[in-house]
Amino acid sequence: MKWVFNVMFLVHVFDSSMQFRCTCILAVSYTIYLQTKVAKLQEENINLHRWCNHKDVYKDDIQVLEPQNERSFFSFGITDSRTIALYTVLFSLIMPFASYKYIDYVPRIKNLSKRTKDNKEEVPLKKRIAYMVDVCFSVYPYAKLLALLFATILLIGFGGLALYAVCDSSFAEALWQSWTFVADSGNHADIVGTRPRIVSIAISSGGMLIFAMMLGLVSDAISEKVDSLRKGKSEVIESSHILILGWSDKLGSLLKQLAIANKSIGGGVVVVLAERDKEEMEIDIAKLEFDFMGTSVICRSGSPLILADLKKVSVSKARAIIVLASDGNADQSDARALRVVLSLTGVKEGLKSHVVVEMSDLDNEPLVKLVGGELIETVVAHDVIGRLMIQCALQPGLAQIWEDILGFENAEFYIKRWPQLDGLCFEDVLISFPDAIPCGVKVAADGGKIMLNPDDNYVLTEGDEILVIAEDDDTYAPGSMPEVCKRVFPKIHDPPKYPEKLLFCGWRRDIDDMIRVLETLLAPGSELWMFNEVPAKERERKLIDGGLDIARLVNIKLEHREGNAVIKRHLEGLPLETFDSVSSVIPYSLPVQ
Protein backbone atom coordinates (compact mmCIF):
# COMPACT_ATOMS: atom_id res chain seq x y z
CA MET A 1 0.00 0.00 0.00
CA LYS A 2 2.87 2.35 0.71
CA TRP A 3 4.21 1.78 -2.79
CA VAL A 4 0.81 2.55 -4.31
CA PHE A 5 0.58 5.72 -2.24
CA ASN A 6 4.01 6.84 -3.50
CA VAL A 7 2.98 6.14 -7.07
CA MET A 8 -0.21 8.14 -6.67
CA PHE A 9 1.73 10.97 -5.07
CA LEU A 10 4.23 11.09 -7.94
CA VAL A 11 1.41 10.98 -10.49
CA HIS A 12 -0.31 13.82 -8.67
CA VAL A 13 2.89 15.87 -8.61
CA PHE A 14 3.53 15.17 -12.27
CA ASP A 15 -0.08 16.06 -13.22
CA SER A 16 0.12 19.26 -11.19
CA SER A 17 3.39 20.19 -12.84
CA MET A 18 2.00 19.45 -16.29
CA GLN A 19 -1.19 21.40 -15.57
CA PHE A 20 0.89 24.35 -14.37
CA ARG A 21 3.05 24.26 -17.48
CA CYS A 22 0.02 23.90 -19.79
CA THR A 23 -1.71 26.81 -18.03
CA CYS A 24 1.40 28.97 -18.46
CA ILE A 25 1.71 28.07 -22.11
CA LEU A 26 -1.99 28.76 -22.78
CA ALA A 27 -1.82 32.06 -20.90
CA VAL A 28 1.24 33.15 -22.83
CA SER A 29 -0.32 32.09 -26.13
CA TYR A 30 -3.59 33.88 -25.38
CA THR A 31 -1.71 36.99 -24.29
CA ILE A 32 0.26 37.00 -27.53
CA TYR A 33 -2.99 36.56 -29.47
CA LEU A 34 -4.66 39.50 -27.70
CA GLN A 35 -1.56 41.63 -28.10
CA THR A 36 -1.58 40.88 -31.83
CA LYS A 37 -5.23 41.93 -32.08
CA VAL A 38 -4.56 45.15 -30.19
CA ALA A 39 -1.58 45.90 -32.44
CA LYS A 40 -3.73 45.40 -35.57
CA LEU A 41 -6.53 47.59 -34.21
CA GLN A 42 -4.08 50.31 -33.30
CA GLU A 43 -2.55 50.12 -36.75
CA GLU A 44 -6.03 50.38 -38.37
CA ASN A 45 -6.87 53.30 -36.10
CA ILE A 46 -3.71 55.14 -37.15
CA ASN A 47 -4.41 54.47 -40.83
CA LEU A 48 -7.99 55.74 -40.40
CA HIS A 49 -6.75 58.84 -38.63
CA ARG A 50 -4.38 59.57 -41.49
CA TRP A 51 -7.13 58.99 -44.06
CA CYS A 52 -9.48 61.36 -42.28
CA ASN A 53 -6.83 64.08 -42.18
CA HIS A 54 -6.15 63.56 -45.86
CA LYS A 55 -9.87 63.81 -46.81
CA ASP A 56 -10.51 66.94 -44.69
CA VAL A 57 -13.09 65.16 -42.57
CA TYR A 58 -14.16 66.95 -39.41
CA LYS A 59 -12.68 65.37 -36.35
CA ASP A 60 -15.76 66.22 -34.31
CA ASP A 61 -17.87 63.81 -36.33
CA ILE A 62 -15.46 60.92 -36.00
CA GLN A 63 -14.09 59.58 -32.75
CA VAL A 64 -10.43 58.86 -33.28
CA LEU A 65 -8.83 56.29 -31.02
CA GLU A 66 -5.38 57.54 -30.09
CA PRO A 67 -2.67 55.02 -29.19
CA GLN A 68 -2.17 54.66 -25.48
CA ASN A 69 0.82 56.56 -24.19
CA GLU A 70 0.94 54.64 -20.93
CA ARG A 71 1.32 50.89 -21.49
CA SER A 72 1.36 48.15 -18.89
CA PHE A 73 4.59 46.37 -17.95
CA PHE A 74 3.66 43.36 -20.07
CA SER A 75 2.72 45.39 -23.16
CA PHE A 76 6.17 46.34 -24.30
CA GLY A 77 5.87 46.79 -28.03
CA ILE A 78 3.58 47.48 -30.87
CA THR A 79 4.82 44.80 -33.20
CA ASP A 80 4.78 41.03 -33.06
CA SER A 81 8.59 40.69 -33.17
CA ARG A 82 9.13 42.71 -30.00
CA THR A 83 6.44 40.75 -28.17
CA ILE A 84 7.97 37.44 -29.22
CA ALA A 85 11.38 38.69 -28.11
CA LEU A 86 10.00 39.60 -24.70
CA TYR A 87 8.36 36.28 -24.02
CA THR A 88 11.34 34.40 -25.40
CA VAL A 89 13.54 36.05 -22.79
CA LEU A 90 11.06 35.40 -19.99
CA PHE A 91 10.57 31.80 -21.02
CA SER A 92 14.34 31.22 -21.30
CA LEU A 93 14.90 32.65 -17.83
CA ILE A 94 12.13 30.66 -16.14
CA MET A 95 12.70 27.27 -17.78
CA PRO A 96 16.19 26.54 -16.31
CA PHE A 97 14.96 27.11 -12.76
CA ALA A 98 11.81 25.06 -13.30
CA SER A 99 13.76 22.24 -14.94
CA TYR A 100 16.34 22.19 -12.12
CA LYS A 101 13.56 22.02 -9.52
CA TYR A 102 11.63 19.12 -11.08
CA ILE A 103 14.49 17.27 -12.81
CA ASP A 104 14.73 14.60 -10.10
CA TYR A 105 11.18 13.43 -10.91
CA VAL A 106 12.15 12.32 -14.43
CA PRO A 107 13.71 8.95 -13.40
CA ARG A 108 10.76 8.23 -11.08
CA ILE A 109 8.23 8.89 -13.84
CA LYS A 110 10.30 6.67 -16.13
CA ASN A 111 10.15 3.82 -13.59
CA LEU A 112 6.38 4.29 -13.21
CA SER A 113 5.95 3.94 -16.94
CA LYS A 114 7.65 0.54 -16.79
CA ARG A 115 5.25 -0.68 -14.05
CA THR A 116 8.18 -2.18 -12.16
CA LYS A 117 9.51 -1.65 -8.67
CA ASP A 118 13.24 -0.90 -8.64
CA ASN A 119 14.85 -1.62 -5.29
CA LYS A 120 18.22 -0.22 -6.34
CA GLU A 121 19.21 3.09 -4.85
CA GLU A 122 19.68 5.50 -7.72
CA VAL A 123 21.77 8.65 -7.60
CA PRO A 124 19.64 11.78 -8.05
CA LEU A 125 19.85 13.33 -11.48
CA LYS A 126 20.98 16.65 -10.00
CA LYS A 127 24.04 14.99 -8.44
CA ARG A 128 24.87 13.17 -11.67
CA ILE A 129 24.73 16.40 -13.65
CA ALA A 130 26.87 18.16 -11.03
CA TYR A 131 29.34 15.26 -11.17
CA MET A 132 29.56 15.45 -14.97
CA VAL A 133 30.22 19.18 -14.80
CA ASP A 134 32.90 18.63 -12.15
CA VAL A 135 34.61 15.96 -14.26
CA CYS A 136 34.46 18.19 -17.33
CA PHE A 137 36.14 21.07 -15.48
CA SER A 138 38.77 18.72 -14.03
CA VAL A 139 39.68 16.84 -17.23
CA TYR A 140 39.58 19.65 -19.77
CA PRO A 141 41.78 22.62 -18.79
CA TYR A 142 39.92 25.11 -21.00
CA ALA A 143 36.42 24.08 -19.89
CA LYS A 144 36.09 26.98 -17.43
CA LEU A 145 37.15 29.51 -20.05
CA LEU A 146 34.74 28.08 -22.63
CA ALA A 147 31.92 28.06 -20.06
CA LEU A 148 32.60 31.72 -19.27
CA LEU A 149 32.64 32.57 -22.98
CA PHE A 150 29.36 30.73 -23.51
CA ALA A 151 27.79 32.56 -20.55
CA THR A 152 28.96 35.91 -21.98
CA ILE A 153 27.43 35.15 -25.38
CA LEU A 154 24.14 34.11 -23.75
CA LEU A 155 24.07 37.29 -21.65
CA ILE A 156 24.70 39.48 -24.69
CA GLY A 157 22.12 37.59 -26.76
CA PHE A 158 19.30 37.59 -24.21
CA GLY A 159 20.18 41.12 -23.14
CA GLY A 160 19.88 42.23 -26.74
CA LEU A 161 16.49 40.53 -27.04
CA ALA A 162 15.28 42.22 -23.84
CA LEU A 163 16.48 45.62 -24.98
CA TYR A 164 14.86 45.09 -28.37
CA ALA A 165 11.57 44.32 -26.61
CA VAL A 166 11.52 47.45 -24.45
CA CYS A 167 13.21 49.98 -26.73
CA ASP A 168 12.48 51.41 -30.18
CA SER A 169 15.91 50.58 -31.60
CA SER A 170 16.69 47.80 -34.07
CA PHE A 171 17.79 44.34 -33.00
CA ALA A 172 21.38 44.93 -34.15
CA GLU A 173 21.54 48.17 -32.19
CA ALA A 174 20.10 46.38 -29.14
CA LEU A 175 22.80 43.70 -29.36
CA TRP A 176 25.48 46.38 -29.54
CA GLN A 177 24.02 48.14 -26.49
CA SER A 178 23.95 44.81 -24.63
CA TRP A 179 27.63 44.29 -25.41
CA THR A 180 28.53 47.78 -24.15
CA PHE A 181 26.61 47.15 -20.90
CA VAL A 182 28.48 43.85 -20.38
CA ALA A 183 31.88 45.35 -21.20
CA ASP A 184 31.38 48.53 -19.13
CA SER A 185 28.78 48.61 -16.39
CA GLY A 186 28.73 52.44 -16.40
CA ASN A 187 27.28 52.74 -19.89
CA HIS A 188 23.69 52.27 -18.68
CA ALA A 189 23.67 55.59 -16.81
CA ASP A 190 22.33 57.50 -19.85
CA ILE A 191 19.39 55.18 -20.49
CA VAL A 192 15.98 56.87 -20.34
CA GLY A 193 12.80 55.07 -19.26
CA THR A 194 11.86 52.74 -16.47
CA ARG A 195 11.77 49.47 -18.40
CA PRO A 196 15.01 50.07 -20.37
CA ARG A 197 16.75 50.99 -17.12
CA ILE A 198 15.62 47.78 -15.43
CA VAL A 199 16.90 45.68 -18.34
CA SER A 200 20.18 47.64 -18.55
CA ILE A 201 20.78 47.23 -14.81
CA ALA A 202 20.24 43.46 -15.12
CA ILE A 203 22.67 43.24 -18.06
CA SER A 204 25.28 45.38 -16.30
CA SER A 205 25.00 43.23 -13.15
CA GLY A 206 25.57 40.10 -15.22
CA GLY A 207 28.53 41.78 -16.90
CA MET A 208 30.09 42.62 -13.53
CA LEU A 209 29.62 39.01 -12.42
CA ILE A 210 31.26 37.68 -15.60
CA PHE A 211 34.11 40.18 -15.24
CA ALA A 212 34.69 39.02 -11.65
CA MET A 213 34.72 35.39 -12.78
CA MET A 214 37.17 36.24 -15.56
CA LEU A 215 39.46 37.96 -13.07
CA GLY A 216 39.27 34.86 -10.86
CA LEU A 217 40.26 32.59 -13.76
CA VAL A 218 43.14 34.85 -14.79
CA SER A 219 44.31 35.12 -11.18
CA ASP A 220 44.18 31.33 -10.75
CA ALA A 221 46.11 30.78 -14.00
CA ILE A 222 48.82 33.24 -12.96
CA SER A 223 49.02 31.72 -9.48
CA GLU A 224 49.36 28.21 -10.91
CA LYS A 225 52.14 29.36 -13.24
CA VAL A 226 54.00 31.13 -10.44
CA ASP A 227 53.61 28.07 -8.18
CA SER A 228 54.88 25.86 -11.00
CA LEU A 229 57.97 28.02 -11.37
CA ARG A 230 58.46 28.21 -7.61
CA LYS A 231 58.11 24.45 -7.15
CA GLY A 232 60.49 23.66 -10.02
CA LYS A 233 58.00 22.19 -12.47
CA SER A 234 59.20 24.07 -15.55
CA GLU A 235 61.37 22.46 -18.22
CA VAL A 236 65.15 22.92 -18.33
CA ILE A 237 66.35 24.05 -21.77
CA GLU A 238 70.04 23.17 -21.55
CA SER A 239 72.57 21.01 -23.35
CA SER A 240 75.99 19.64 -22.38
CA HIS A 241 75.12 20.10 -18.73
CA ILE A 242 75.83 17.84 -15.75
CA LEU A 243 72.73 16.18 -14.33
CA ILE A 244 72.62 15.00 -10.71
CA LEU A 245 69.78 12.64 -9.79
CA GLY A 246 68.98 12.41 -6.08
CA TRP A 247 69.97 14.25 -2.93
CA SER A 248 72.38 13.33 -0.15
CA ASP A 249 74.82 14.91 2.27
CA LYS A 250 77.60 14.48 -0.30
CA LEU A 251 75.94 16.88 -2.76
CA GLY A 252 77.63 19.96 -1.28
CA SER A 253 81.14 18.57 -1.77
CA LEU A 254 80.20 17.33 -5.23
CA LEU A 255 78.98 20.76 -6.33
CA LYS A 256 82.17 22.39 -5.03
CA GLN A 257 84.38 20.03 -7.01
CA LEU A 258 82.30 20.48 -10.16
CA ALA A 259 82.55 24.26 -9.81
CA ILE A 260 86.34 24.05 -9.51
CA ALA A 261 86.50 21.70 -12.50
CA ASN A 262 84.43 24.11 -14.65
CA LYS A 263 86.48 27.13 -13.67
CA SER A 264 88.87 26.70 -16.59
CA ILE A 265 86.01 26.90 -19.12
CA GLY A 266 84.31 29.88 -17.48
CA GLY A 267 81.70 27.89 -15.59
CA GLY A 268 78.99 25.44 -16.56
CA VAL A 269 75.49 24.30 -15.74
CA VAL A 270 74.64 21.70 -13.09
CA VAL A 271 71.03 20.51 -12.84
CA VAL A 272 69.81 18.75 -9.69
CA LEU A 273 66.64 16.62 -9.83
CA ALA A 274 65.44 15.35 -6.46
CA GLU A 275 62.23 14.53 -4.64
CA ARG A 276 62.39 17.68 -2.55
CA ASP A 277 60.88 21.14 -2.74
CA LYS A 278 62.79 23.46 -5.04
CA GLU A 279 62.98 26.25 -2.48
CA GLU A 280 64.40 23.91 0.18
CA MET A 281 67.10 22.69 -2.19
CA GLU A 282 68.08 26.23 -3.15
CA ILE A 283 68.23 27.26 0.53
CA ASP A 284 70.47 24.28 1.40
CA ILE A 285 72.79 25.07 -1.53
CA ALA A 286 72.94 28.72 -0.52
CA LYS A 287 74.03 27.65 2.99
CA LEU A 288 77.24 26.25 1.49
CA GLU A 289 78.55 29.83 1.19
CA PHE A 290 80.82 28.79 -1.65
CA ASP A 291 81.78 30.75 -4.74
CA PHE A 292 80.72 28.61 -7.69
CA MET A 293 82.98 30.63 -10.02
CA GLY A 294 80.51 30.97 -12.89
CA THR A 295 78.81 27.60 -12.52
CA SER A 296 75.02 27.77 -12.40
CA VAL A 297 73.11 25.30 -10.22
CA ILE A 298 69.51 24.69 -11.32
CA CYS A 299 67.17 22.74 -9.03
CA ARG A 300 64.07 20.90 -10.15
CA SER A 301 61.58 18.98 -8.05
CA GLY A 302 60.66 15.55 -9.38
CA SER A 303 61.38 11.84 -9.29
CA PRO A 304 64.21 10.26 -11.32
CA LEU A 305 61.96 7.20 -11.66
CA ILE A 306 59.44 9.09 -13.84
CA LEU A 307 60.33 9.56 -17.51
CA ALA A 308 58.38 12.82 -17.72
CA ASP A 309 60.53 14.33 -14.94
CA LEU A 310 63.71 13.07 -16.63
CA LYS A 311 62.70 14.69 -19.91
CA LYS A 312 61.94 17.88 -17.99
CA VAL A 313 65.66 18.22 -17.11
CA SER A 314 66.85 17.38 -20.68
CA VAL A 315 68.35 14.05 -19.70
CA SER A 316 69.11 13.11 -23.32
CA LYS A 317 71.25 16.25 -23.81
CA ALA A 318 73.28 16.00 -20.60
CA ARG A 319 77.06 15.70 -20.78
CA ALA A 320 77.26 13.49 -17.70
CA ILE A 321 74.71 11.97 -15.32
CA ILE A 322 75.43 11.26 -11.65
CA VAL A 323 73.06 9.07 -9.62
CA LEU A 324 73.52 9.64 -5.90
CA ALA A 325 72.80 6.94 -3.34
CA SER A 326 70.08 7.79 -0.85
CA ASP A 327 70.80 7.90 2.86
CA GLY A 328 69.59 4.96 4.91
CA ASN A 329 69.48 1.24 4.28
CA ALA A 330 72.09 0.08 1.76
CA ASP A 331 69.90 -2.49 0.01
CA GLN A 332 67.02 -0.06 -0.36
CA SER A 333 69.38 2.59 -1.71
CA ASP A 334 70.83 0.18 -4.29
CA ALA A 335 67.33 -0.98 -5.26
CA ARG A 336 66.37 2.62 -5.93
CA ALA A 337 69.57 3.15 -7.95
CA LEU A 338 68.68 0.09 -10.03
CA ARG A 339 65.23 1.50 -10.78
CA VAL A 340 66.78 4.84 -11.78
CA VAL A 341 69.07 3.02 -14.21
CA LEU A 342 66.06 1.22 -15.69
CA SER A 343 64.34 4.59 -16.14
CA LEU A 344 67.42 6.00 -17.88
CA THR A 345 67.61 3.08 -20.26
CA GLY A 346 63.96 3.70 -21.16
CA VAL A 347 64.55 7.21 -22.51
CA LYS A 348 63.42 7.07 -26.14
CA GLU A 349 65.72 9.87 -27.30
CA GLY A 350 68.71 7.90 -26.03
CA LEU A 351 71.55 9.03 -23.77
CA LYS A 352 74.57 10.80 -25.21
CA SER A 353 76.49 10.83 -21.95
CA HIS A 354 77.97 8.33 -19.55
CA VAL A 355 76.23 7.59 -16.28
CA VAL A 356 77.98 7.26 -12.93
CA VAL A 357 75.94 5.42 -10.29
CA GLU A 358 76.86 5.51 -6.62
CA MET A 359 76.28 2.15 -4.92
CA SER A 360 76.11 1.38 -1.22
CA ASP A 361 76.87 -2.34 -1.20
CA LEU A 362 79.57 -4.08 -3.22
CA ASP A 363 77.42 -7.19 -3.61
CA ASN A 364 74.77 -5.27 -5.58
CA GLU A 365 77.20 -3.77 -8.08
CA PRO A 366 77.10 -6.63 -10.69
CA LEU A 367 73.30 -6.40 -11.00
CA VAL A 368 73.37 -2.68 -11.82
CA LYS A 369 76.15 -3.21 -14.37
CA LEU A 370 74.16 -6.01 -15.95
CA VAL A 371 71.09 -3.78 -16.37
CA GLY A 372 72.94 -0.65 -17.46
CA GLY A 373 75.48 -2.26 -19.75
CA GLU A 374 78.47 -0.34 -21.04
CA LEU A 375 76.74 2.98 -20.48
CA ILE A 376 76.87 2.67 -16.69
CA GLU A 377 79.86 3.14 -14.41
CA THR A 378 79.43 2.21 -10.76
CA VAL A 379 81.23 3.57 -7.72
CA VAL A 380 80.82 1.78 -4.40
CA ALA A 381 81.66 4.81 -2.28
CA HIS A 382 81.41 2.96 1.03
CA ASP A 383 83.83 0.24 -0.11
CA VAL A 384 86.23 2.75 -1.68
CA ILE A 385 86.36 4.79 1.53
CA GLY A 386 87.03 1.65 3.52
CA ARG A 387 89.95 0.68 1.29
CA LEU A 388 91.38 4.18 1.41
CA MET A 389 91.19 4.12 5.21
CA ILE A 390 93.15 0.88 5.31
CA GLN A 391 95.85 2.24 3.01
CA CYS A 392 96.06 5.47 4.98
CA ALA A 393 96.36 3.46 8.20
CA LEU A 394 99.25 1.45 6.81
CA GLN A 395 100.98 4.39 5.08
CA PRO A 396 101.08 7.57 7.21
CA GLY A 397 100.74 10.72 5.08
CA LEU A 398 98.85 8.95 2.29
CA ALA A 399 95.60 10.70 3.25
CA GLN A 400 96.99 14.06 2.12
CA ILE A 401 98.00 12.56 -1.22
CA TRP A 402 94.53 11.13 -1.81
CA GLU A 403 92.97 14.48 -0.92
CA ASP A 404 95.12 16.29 -3.48
CA ILE A 405 94.67 13.77 -6.30
CA LEU A 406 90.95 13.07 -5.88
CA GLY A 407 90.03 16.77 -5.77
CA PHE A 408 90.28 19.55 -8.34
CA GLU A 409 92.20 22.02 -6.18
CA ASN A 410 95.64 20.70 -7.24
CA ALA A 411 96.64 18.00 -9.73
CA GLU A 412 94.09 15.35 -10.70
CA PHE A 413 93.54 12.52 -13.16
CA TYR A 414 92.63 13.18 -16.80
CA ILE A 415 91.99 10.83 -19.70
CA LYS A 416 92.41 12.06 -23.27
CA ARG A 417 93.23 10.69 -26.67
CA TRP A 418 96.32 11.92 -28.54
CA PRO A 419 96.40 10.56 -32.13
CA GLN A 420 100.03 11.68 -32.65
CA LEU A 421 101.13 9.12 -30.04
CA ASP A 422 99.70 6.09 -31.90
CA GLY A 423 102.43 3.52 -32.58
CA LEU A 424 104.69 4.64 -29.73
CA CYS A 425 105.74 2.40 -26.86
CA PHE A 426 104.56 3.36 -23.41
CA GLU A 427 108.16 4.01 -22.30
CA ASP A 428 108.29 6.78 -24.94
CA VAL A 429 104.92 8.11 -23.84
CA LEU A 430 106.27 8.51 -20.29
CA ILE A 431 108.73 11.19 -21.44
CA SER A 432 106.42 12.86 -23.99
CA PHE A 433 104.52 15.06 -21.54
CA PRO A 434 106.63 17.78 -19.89
CA ASP A 435 103.69 19.02 -17.73
CA ALA A 436 101.95 15.73 -16.89
CA ILE A 437 102.71 12.27 -15.57
CA PRO A 438 101.32 9.35 -17.60
CA CYS A 439 99.91 6.63 -15.33
CA GLY A 440 98.05 4.24 -17.61
CA VAL A 441 96.19 3.59 -20.83
CA LYS A 442 92.48 3.22 -21.60
CA VAL A 443 92.62 0.32 -24.02
CA ALA A 444 90.07 0.68 -26.82
CA ALA A 445 90.46 -2.92 -27.96
CA ASP A 446 89.49 -4.16 -24.49
CA GLY A 447 86.21 -2.24 -24.23
CA GLY A 448 87.75 0.85 -22.64
CA LYS A 449 89.40 -0.97 -19.73
CA ILE A 450 91.93 1.09 -17.77
CA MET A 451 95.38 -0.49 -17.59
CA LEU A 452 97.51 1.15 -14.89
CA ASN A 453 101.28 1.20 -15.28
CA PRO A 454 101.38 -0.99 -18.41
CA ASP A 455 104.52 -2.68 -19.63
CA ASP A 456 107.10 -0.39 -21.20
CA ASN A 457 106.85 -2.33 -24.47
CA TYR A 458 103.09 -1.77 -24.82
CA VAL A 459 102.39 -0.09 -28.17
CA LEU A 460 99.53 2.40 -28.39
CA THR A 461 96.94 1.58 -31.05
CA GLU A 462 94.19 3.66 -32.65
CA GLY A 463 91.55 4.63 -30.10
CA ASP A 464 93.76 4.27 -27.00
CA GLU A 465 93.61 7.12 -24.48
CA ILE A 466 96.29 8.23 -22.04
CA LEU A 467 95.65 8.52 -18.29
CA VAL A 468 97.76 11.29 -16.75
CA ILE A 469 98.07 13.36 -13.57
CA ALA A 470 98.03 17.05 -14.48
CA GLU A 471 97.03 20.40 -13.03
CA ASP A 472 94.15 20.89 -15.47
CA ASP A 473 92.86 19.42 -18.71
CA ASP A 474 94.20 22.37 -20.75
CA THR A 475 97.63 22.65 -19.12
CA TYR A 476 99.35 19.67 -20.75
CA ALA A 477 100.08 18.33 -24.22
CA PRO A 478 102.67 15.96 -25.71
CA GLY A 479 105.90 17.61 -26.84
CA SER A 480 108.93 16.60 -28.82
CA MET A 481 110.82 13.51 -27.74
CA PRO A 482 113.60 14.55 -25.33
CA GLU A 483 117.06 13.02 -25.27
CA VAL A 484 117.47 10.37 -22.58
CA CYS A 485 120.79 9.66 -20.94
CA LYS A 486 120.97 5.96 -20.25
CA ARG A 487 122.34 4.90 -16.88
CA VAL A 488 122.46 1.62 -14.99
CA PHE A 489 120.35 1.75 -11.85
CA PRO A 490 120.84 -0.72 -9.02
CA LYS A 491 118.00 -3.14 -8.44
CA ILE A 492 115.97 -2.16 -5.41
CA HIS A 493 114.57 -5.00 -3.36
CA ASP A 494 111.24 -4.79 -1.60
CA PRO A 495 111.66 -4.12 2.13
CA PRO A 496 110.60 -6.95 4.44
CA LYS A 497 107.23 -6.80 6.16
CA TYR A 498 106.96 -6.74 9.93
CA PRO A 499 103.95 -7.51 12.11
CA GLU A 500 101.81 -4.49 12.94
CA LYS A 501 99.30 -3.68 15.62
CA LEU A 502 96.16 -1.78 14.53
CA LEU A 503 93.19 -0.35 16.44
CA PHE A 504 89.73 0.14 14.90
CA CYS A 505 87.37 2.31 16.96
CA GLY A 506 83.76 1.84 15.96
CA TRP A 507 81.87 -0.55 13.72
CA ARG A 508 81.01 -0.51 10.03
CA ARG A 509 78.59 -2.59 8.05
CA ASP A 510 81.36 -3.71 5.69
CA ILE A 511 84.06 -4.20 8.30
CA ASP A 512 84.37 -7.84 7.21
CA ASP A 513 85.56 -6.64 3.77
CA MET A 514 88.13 -4.38 5.45
CA ILE A 515 89.45 -7.31 7.45
CA ARG A 516 89.89 -9.32 4.24
CA VAL A 517 91.94 -6.51 2.69
CA LEU A 518 94.09 -6.26 5.81
CA GLU A 519 94.66 -10.01 5.68
CA THR A 520 96.28 -9.62 2.26
CA LEU A 521 98.41 -6.59 3.19
CA LEU A 522 99.72 -7.31 6.69
CA ALA A 523 102.54 -9.61 7.68
CA PRO A 524 101.94 -12.74 9.76
CA GLY A 525 101.62 -12.08 13.48
CA SER A 526 99.77 -8.79 13.09
CA GLU A 527 96.99 -7.85 15.51
CA LEU A 528 93.71 -6.02 14.89
CA TRP A 529 92.04 -4.65 17.97
CA MET A 530 88.34 -3.88 17.56
CA PHE A 531 87.02 -1.41 20.11
CA ASN A 532 83.28 -0.65 19.98
CA GLU A 533 80.02 -1.11 21.84
CA VAL A 534 78.91 -4.21 19.94
CA PRO A 535 79.08 -7.33 22.15
CA ALA A 536 81.85 -9.75 21.21
CA LYS A 537 79.52 -12.67 20.42
CA GLU A 538 77.38 -10.48 18.21
CA ARG A 539 80.49 -9.26 16.39
CA GLU A 540 81.53 -12.78 15.49
CA ARG A 541 78.03 -13.56 14.29
CA LYS A 542 77.96 -10.44 12.08
CA LEU A 543 81.40 -11.22 10.66
CA ILE A 544 80.34 -14.77 9.82
CA ASP A 545 77.10 -13.51 8.25
CA GLY A 546 79.21 -11.20 6.11
CA GLY A 547 81.16 -14.16 4.73
CA LEU A 548 84.31 -13.90 6.83
CA ASP A 549 85.78 -17.15 8.14
CA ILE A 550 87.62 -16.07 11.27
CA ALA A 551 89.31 -19.45 11.67
CA ARG A 552 91.03 -19.08 8.28
CA LEU A 553 92.74 -15.80 9.11
CA VAL A 554 96.49 -16.40 8.93
CA ASN A 555 98.14 -12.99 9.17
CA ILE A 556 95.73 -11.25 11.55
CA LYS A 557 94.67 -12.00 15.08
CA LEU A 558 91.43 -10.35 16.20
CA GLU A 559 91.20 -8.83 19.69
CA HIS A 560 87.78 -7.69 20.88
CA ARG A 561 87.26 -4.91 23.41
CA GLU A 562 83.93 -3.40 24.40
CA GLY A 563 83.60 0.30 25.12
CA ASN A 564 82.83 3.76 23.76
CA ALA A 565 85.65 5.62 22.04
CA VAL A 566 84.11 8.95 23.06
CA ILE A 567 84.52 8.20 26.77
CA LYS A 568 88.04 8.91 27.98
CA ARG A 569 87.82 6.40 30.84
CA HIS A 570 87.18 3.58 28.34
CA LEU A 571 90.12 4.62 26.17
CA GLU A 572 92.50 4.68 29.13
CA GLY A 573 91.98 0.94 29.50
CA LEU A 574 93.65 0.34 26.12
CA PRO A 575 97.43 0.18 25.49
CA LEU A 576 97.29 3.10 23.04
CA GLU A 577 101.07 3.59 23.00
CA THR A 578 101.60 0.10 21.55
CA PHE A 579 99.52 0.59 18.37
CA ASP A 580 101.13 1.40 15.04
CA SER A 581 97.90 2.90 13.70
CA VAL A 582 94.54 3.99 15.14
CA SER A 583 91.51 4.39 12.87
CA SER A 584 88.07 5.69 13.76
CA VAL A 585 85.11 4.39 11.76
CA ILE A 586 81.41 5.23 11.89
CA PRO A 587 79.86 3.95 15.12
CA TYR A 588 77.44 1.07 14.93
CA SER A 589 74.51 3.12 16.25
CA LEU A 590 74.73 5.80 13.54
CA PRO A 591 73.44 5.41 9.98
CA VAL A 592 75.96 4.75 7.26
CA GLN A 593 76.74 7.90 5.26
Short mmCIF file of C-alpha atoms in Angstrom, two decimals, residues 3 111 115 132 181 223 261 273 293 304 380 414 544 556 563:
data_model
loop_
_atom_site.label_atom_id
_atom_site.label_comp_id
_atom_site.label_asym_id
_atom_site.label_seq_id
_atom_site.Cartn_x
_atom_site.Cartn_y
_atom_site.Cartn_z
CA TRP A 3 4.21 1.78 -2.79
CA ASN A 111 10.15 3.82 -13.59
CA ARG A 115 5.25 -0.68 -14.05
CA MET A 132 29.56 15.45 -14.97
CA PHE A 181 26.61 47.15 -20.90
CA SER A 223 49.02 31.72 -9.48
CA ALA A 261 86.50 21.70 -12.50
CA LEU A 273 66.64 16.62 -9.83
CA MET A 293 82.98 30.63 -10.02
CA PRO A 304 64.21 10.26 -11.32
CA VAL A 380 80.82 1.78 -4.40
CA TYR A 414 92.63 13.18 -16.80
CA ILE A 544 80.34 -14.77 9.82
CA ILE A 556 95.73 -11.25 11.55
CA GLY A 563 83.60 0.30 25.12
#
